[in-house]
Coordinates of C-alpha atoms and ligand atoms in Angstrom, one line a residue:
X1 CA 0.0 0.0 0.0
X2 CA 1.1 3.6 -0.7
X3 CA 3.1 4.9 2.3
X4 CA 1.3 8.3 2.1
X5 CA -2.0 6.5 2.9
X6 CA -0.9 6.2 6.5
X7 CA 0.6 9.7 6.7
X8 CA -1.5 12.1 8.8
X9 CA -2.8 15.0 6.8
X10 CA -1.0 18.4 7.2
X11 CA -2.5 21.0 9.4
X12 CA -3.6 24.3 8.0
X13 CA -5.3 27.3 9.7
X14 CA -7.7 29.0 7.3
X15 CA -9.0 32.5 7.9
X16 CA -12.1 33.4 6.0
X17 CA -14.3 36.4 5.8
X18 CA -15.6 39.1 3.4
X19 CA -13.3 41.8 2.1
X20 CA -12.5 44.3 4.8
X21 CA -13.4 42.1 7.7
X22 CA -10.0 42.2 9.4
X23 CA -8.6 38.9 8.2
X24 CA -5.1 40.3 7.6
X25 CA -5.0 41.9 11.0
X26 CA -6.1 38.6 12.6
X27 CA -3.5 36.6 10.6
X28 CA -0.7 38.9 11.8
X29 CA -1.9 38.9 15.4
X30 CA -2.0 35.0 15.3
X31 CA 1.4 34.8 13.6
X32 CA 2.9 36.9 16.3
X33 CA 1.5 34.6 19.0
X34 CA 2.3 31.4 17.1
X35 CA 5.7 32.5 15.8
X36 CA 6.3 29.7 13.4
X37 CA 3.4 30.8 11.2
X38 CA 3.7 31.7 7.5
X39 CA 0.9 33.3 5.6
X40 CA -0.4 32.2 2.2
X41 CA -2.6 34.8 0.6
X42 CA -5.9 33.5 -0.9
X43 CA -7.2 36.8 -2.3
X44 CA -7.3 36.3 -6.1
X45 CA -6.5 40.0 -6.8
X46 CA -3.8 40.3 -4.2
X47 CA -1.8 37.5 -5.8
X48 CA -0.9 39.9 -8.7
X49 CA 1.9 42.4 -8.7
X50 CA 0.8 46.0 -8.6
X51 CA -2.2 48.1 -7.5
X52 CA -1.3 47.6 -3.8
X53 CA -3.6 50.3 -2.6
X54 CA -6.5 49.4 -4.9
X55 CA -6.4 45.7 -3.9
X56 CA -5.7 46.5 -0.2
X57 CA -2.5 44.5 0.1
X58 CA -1.2 44.6 3.7
X59 CA 1.7 47.0 3.7
X60 CA 5.1 45.5 4.4
X61 CA 5.5 47.6 7.6
X62 CA 2.3 46.0 9.0
X63 CA 3.5 42.5 8.3
X64 CA 5.7 42.6 11.3
X65 CA 8.3 40.3 9.7
X66 CA 5.8 37.5 9.1
X67 CA 6.6 35.6 5.8
X68 CA 3.8 36.1 3.2
X69 CA 3.4 34.0 0.1
X70 CA 1.5 34.5 -3.1
X71 CA 1.1 38.2 -2.3
X72 CA 1.9 40.3 -5.3
X73 CA 4.0 37.6 -6.9
X74 CA 2.2 37.1 -10.2
X75 CA 2.7 39.5 -13.1
X76 CA -0.5 39.5 -15.1
X77 CA 1.3 40.6 -18.3
X78 CA 3.6 37.6 -18.3
X79 CA 1.4 35.0 -16.5
X80 CA -2.1 35.9 -17.6
X81 CA -4.9 34.8 -15.3
X82 CA -4.0 33.0 -12.1
X83 CA -6.7 30.3 -11.9
X84 CA -8.1 28.3 -9.0
X85 CA -6.1 25.3 -10.4
X86 CA -2.9 27.4 -10.3
X87 CA -3.7 28.4 -6.8
X88 CA -4.3 24.8 -5.7
X89 CA -1.0 23.8 -7.2
X90 CA 1.2 26.6 -5.9
X91 CA -0.4 26.9 -2.4
X92 CA -0.2 23.1 -1.9
X93 CA 3.5 23.2 -2.7
X94 CA 3.9 26.0 -0.2
X95 CA 1.9 24.1 2.5
X96 CA 4.1 21.0 2.0
X97 CA 7.3 23.1 2.3
X98 CA 6.1 25.1 5.3
X99 CA 5.0 22.0 7.1
X100 CA 8.3 20.2 6.2
X101 CA 10.1 23.1 8.0
X102 CA 7.8 22.5 11.0
X103 CA 6.1 25.8 10.5
X104 CA 2.4 26.5 10.5
X105 CA 0.6 27.5 7.2
X106 CA -2.1 30.1 7.6
X107 CA -4.2 30.6 4.5
X108 CA -5.8 34.1 4.5
X109 CA -8.0 35.8 1.9
X110 CA -11.5 36.4 0.7
X111 CA -11.6 34.3 -2.5
X112 CA -13.6 31.3 -1.6
X113 CA -13.2 29.7 -5.0
X114 CA -9.4 29.7 -4.3
X115 CA -9.9 28.3 -0.8
X116 CA -12.3 25.6 -2.1
X117 CA -9.9 24.7 -4.9
X118 CA -7.0 24.3 -2.6
X119 CA -8.6 22.3 0.2
X120 CA -10.9 19.8 -1.5
X121 CA -9.6 16.3 -1.8
X122 CA -10.9 15.9 -5.4
X123 CA -10.6 18.9 -7.6
X124 CA -12.2 19.1 -11.0
X125 CA -11.2 22.3 -12.8
X126 CA -14.1 22.0 -15.2
X127 CA -16.9 21.9 -12.8
X128 CA -15.1 24.2 -10.3
X129 CA -16.3 27.4 -11.9
X130 CA -19.9 26.4 -11.1
X131 CA -19.1 25.3 -7.6
X132 CA -21.0 28.2 -5.9
X133 CA -23.9 28.3 -8.2
X134 CA -27.2 28.1 -6.4
X135 CA -28.7 25.1 -8.1
X136 CA -25.4 23.2 -8.0
X137 CA -24.9 23.7 -4.2
X138 CA -25.2 20.2 -2.9
X139 CA -23.7 18.5 -5.9
X140 CA -20.4 20.4 -6.1
X141 CA -19.3 21.7 -2.8
X142 CA -17.2 18.9 -1.3
X143 CA -16.7 18.5 2.4
X144 CA -13.9 15.9 1.9
X145 CA -10.7 17.9 2.5
X146 CA -7.1 17.0 2.0
X147 CA -5.8 18.8 5.0
X148 CA -6.7 19.0 8.7
X149 CA -8.2 22.5 8.7
X150 CA -8.9 25.0 11.5
X151 CA -11.4 27.4 9.9
X152 CA -11.8 30.9 11.5
X153 CA -14.6 32.9 9.9
X154 CA -14.4 36.6 10.8
X155 CA -18.0 37.9 10.4
X156 CA -19.4 41.4 10.9
X157 CA -23.1 42.4 10.8
X158 CA -23.6 43.6 7.2
X159 CA -24.8 47.2 7.9
X160 CA -21.7 47.8 10.0
X161 CA -19.4 46.1 7.4
X162 CA -20.9 48.0 4.5
X163 CA -20.5 51.4 6.2
X164 CA -16.9 50.4 7.1
X165 CA -16.2 49.4 3.5
X166 CA -17.6 52.7 2.1
X167 CA -15.4 54.7 4.6
X168 CA -12.4 52.5 3.6
X169 CA -12.8 53.5 0.0
X170 CA -12.4 57.1 1.1
X171 CA -9.3 56.2 3.0
X172 CA -7.9 54.4 0.0
X173 CA -8.6 57.5 -2.1
X174 CA -6.7 59.6 0.4
X175 CA -3.8 57.2 0.3
X176 CA -3.3 57.7 -3.5
X177 CA -5.6 55.2 -5.1
X178 CA -6.5 57.5 -8.0
X179 CA -2.8 58.1 -8.8
X180 CA -2.1 54.4 -8.7
X181 CA -5.0 53.7 -11.1
X182 CA -3.9 56.6 -13.4
X183 CA -0.5 55.1 -13.7
X184 CA -2.1 51.8 -14.5
X185 CA -4.5 53.2 -17.1
X186 CA -3.8 51.9 -20.6
X187 CA -5.4 54.2 -23.2
X188 CA -5.1 51.3 -25.7
X189 CA -8.6 49.8 -25.4
X190 CA -7.5 46.6 -27.1
X191 CA -5.1 45.9 -24.3
X192 CA -7.7 46.5 -21.6
X193 CA -9.3 43.1 -21.9
X194 CA -10.3 42.7 -18.3
X195 CA -8.4 39.7 -17.1
X196 CA -6.1 39.1 -14.2
X197 CA -5.5 42.2 -12.1
X198 CA -7.6 44.3 -14.5
X199 CA -10.7 42.8 -12.9
X200 CA -9.9 44.4 -9.5
X201 CA -12.6 46.7 -8.3
X202 CA -11.4 50.2 -9.1
X203 CA -9.9 49.4 -12.5
X204 CA -13.0 49.3 -14.7
X205 CA -14.7 52.0 -12.7
X206 CA -11.8 54.4 -13.2
X207 CA -11.0 53.3 -16.7
X208 CA -14.4 54.8 -17.6
X209 CA -13.4 58.0 -15.9
X210 CA -10.0 58.2 -17.5
X211 CA -11.4 57.5 -20.9
X212 CA -13.3 60.8 -20.6
X213 CA -10.6 62.6 -18.6
X214 CA -7.2 61.0 -19.4
X215 CA -4.6 61.3 -16.7
X216 CA -2.5 63.4 -19.1
X217 CA -5.2 66.2 -18.9
X218 CA -4.3 66.8 -15.2
X219 CA -6.7 67.8 -12.5
X220 CA -9.0 69.8 -14.7
X221 CA -9.8 72.7 -12.3
X222 CA -13.4 73.0 -11.2
X223 CA -15.1 71.3 -14.2
X224 CA -18.5 70.1 -12.7
X225 CA -18.9 67.4 -15.3
X226 CA -15.5 66.0 -14.4
X227 CA -16.4 66.2 -10.8
X228 CA -19.6 64.3 -11.3
X229 CA -17.8 61.6 -13.4
X230 CA -15.3 61.2 -10.5
X231 CA -18.1 60.9 -7.9
X232 CA -19.8 58.3 -10.1
X233 CA -16.6 56.2 -10.3
X234 CA -16.2 56.4 -6.5
X235 CA -19.8 55.5 -5.9
X236 CA -19.5 52.5 -8.3
X237 CA -16.4 51.3 -6.3
X238 CA -18.2 51.6 -3.0
X239 CA -21.3 49.8 -4.4
X240 CA -19.3 47.0 -6.1
X241 CA -17.2 46.5 -2.9
X242 CA -20.3 46.0 -0.8
X243 CA -21.8 43.6 -3.4
X244 CA -18.5 41.7 -3.4
X245 CA -18.7 41.4 0.4
X246 CA -22.3 40.2 0.2
X247 CA -21.4 37.5 -2.4
X248 CA -18.4 36.4 -0.4
X249 CA -20.5 36.0 2.8
X250 CA -23.1 34.0 0.8
X251 CA -20.3 31.7 -0.4
X252 CA -19.0 31.2 3.1
X253 CA -22.5 30.4 4.4
X254 CA -22.8 27.8 1.7
X255 CA -19.5 26.2 2.6
X256 CA -20.8 26.0 6.2
X257 CA -24.0 24.4 5.1
X258 CA -22.1 21.9 3.0
X259 CA -20.4 20.7 6.2
X260 CA -17.2 22.8 6.5
X261 CA -16.5 23.2 10.1
X262 CA -16.2 27.0 10.1
X263 CA -15.9 28.7 13.5
X264 CA -17.6 32.0 13.3
X265 CA -16.0 34.9 15.2
X266 CA -18.2 38.0 15.5
X267 CA -16.1 41.2 15.0
X268 CA -19.0 43.5 14.8
X269 CA -18.3 45.5 18.0
X270 CA -14.7 46.1 17.0
X271 CA -15.8 47.5 13.7
X272 CA -18.6 49.6 15.3
X273 CA -15.9 51.1 17.4
X274 CA -13.8 52.0 14.3
X275 CA -16.8 53.7 12.8
X276 CA -17.6 55.7 15.9
X277 CA -14.1 56.6 17.2
X278 CA -11.9 56.0 14.2
X279 CA -10.0 53.0 15.8
X280 CA -10.5 49.9 17.8
X281 CA -7.0 50.1 19.1
X282 CA -6.7 50.6 22.8
X283 CA -10.3 49.5 23.5
X284 CA -9.5 45.9 23.9
X285 CA -12.6 44.9 22.0
X286 CA -10.7 43.3 19.1
X287 CA -8.5 41.4 21.6
X288 CA -11.5 40.1 23.6
X289 CA -14.0 39.4 20.9
X290 CA -11.8 38.3 18.0
X291 CA -8.2 37.5 19.0
X292 CA -8.8 35.6 22.2
X293 CA -11.4 33.2 20.9
X294 CA -9.3 32.7 17.8
X295 CA -6.2 31.9 19.8
X296 CA -8.2 29.4 21.9
X297 CA -9.5 27.6 18.8
X298 CA -6.0 27.5 17.2
X299 CA -4.3 26.2 20.4
X300 CA -6.8 23.4 20.7
X301 CA -6.4 22.6 17.0
X302 CA -2.6 22.4 17.3
X303 CA -2.9 20.1 20.3
X304 CA -5.2 17.6 18.6
Ligands
ATP1 P1 -15.9 34.3 -8.1 O1 -16.6 33.0 -8.0 O2 -16.7 35.5 -8.5 O3 -14.6 34.1 -8.9 P2 -14.2 34.2 -5.8 O4 -14.6 33.9 -4.5 O5 -13.4 33.3 -6.7 O6 -15.5 34.6 -6.6 P3 -13.6 36.9 -5.1 O7 -12.5 37.1 -4.2 O8 -15.0 36.9 -4.5 O9 -13.4 35.6 -5.8 O10 -13.5 38.0 -6.2 C1 -14.4 38.2 -7.2 C2 -14.1 39.5 -7.9 O11 -14.1 40.6 -6.9 C3 -12.7 39.7 -8.5 O12 -12.7 39.2 -9.8 C4 -12.6 41.2 -8.4 O13 -13.3 41.9 -9.4 C5 -13.1 41.6 -7.1 N1 -12.1 41.5 -6.1 C6 -11.8 40.5 -5.2 N2 -10.8 40.8 -4.4 C7 -10.5 42.0 -4.7 C8 -9.5 42.9 -4.2 N3 -8.6 42.6 -3.2 N4 -9.4 44.1 -4.7 C9 -10.2 44.5 -5.7 N5 -11.1 43.7 -6.3 C10 -11.3 42.5 -5.8

């Protein structure tokens, strides 16, 4: 019999949640407390190089020295689209390597199709694109996993999350998102085919704006039409981000119904605090409501 049959499956911590729900913060906090941790990004836009503000990649300074993998590594122009099958292949190699070095892999990101592709025992790239479609639910989501997984699902009441996400877009704009998108803008429509990183929320919305008001035109003074087009692009980004979050939560709920043992951590209070006082730092709410329960769950998992 194949020797691998008797081998225990590798352990993986998986942090799930909608965009903006604090997964990166939790992953760094956990990695600081479990210092052998290494993070594998599972956000399908953050795997690509570029657009760091637009795709919300965690800045290097906030990584606190924790190794990150598949974060900004893939060049769309050379590689093309990084598919769920690619993710399964590369992330599995990383998990094997991290485990061999006796470290702990933590998979973090909002792309549930990537997470599903990586974890299921039997992966079929052809049916995978339908895996989250309503009518296919029972048939295609598999609960047979090839790793021992500890799932943490950071959840936030949707009205609080959507307000937070709208505010976050304003913060991203203040941090230079429009300049980043302007540098990325390609006036050659034929090359703007909408694959890879070009699908990131912000790119199509601002491509429409830059088509009318190319970056080379400069700020354009007080032109009210330009102002309105800009506001429309910003509103579209906010709406699309909230829709993405809603879809992601729907997918997570389906995985749970399909038998994935997701441990839900409610981060609503910590986010409410950010909305009312600008930060949850210093209040201890994040530590009490999100970090401490997560640490307990991970500790127990590592002892099993
Ligand atoms: P799908 O089944 O739609 O592929 P998924 O779970 O595989 O969903 P998501 O992470 O939900 O993947 O991403 C779907 C789309 O949401 C992306 O194609 C992109 O337009 C947008 N998106 C996702 N993550 C980001 C991000 N970090 N920055 C900007 N846009 C993003």
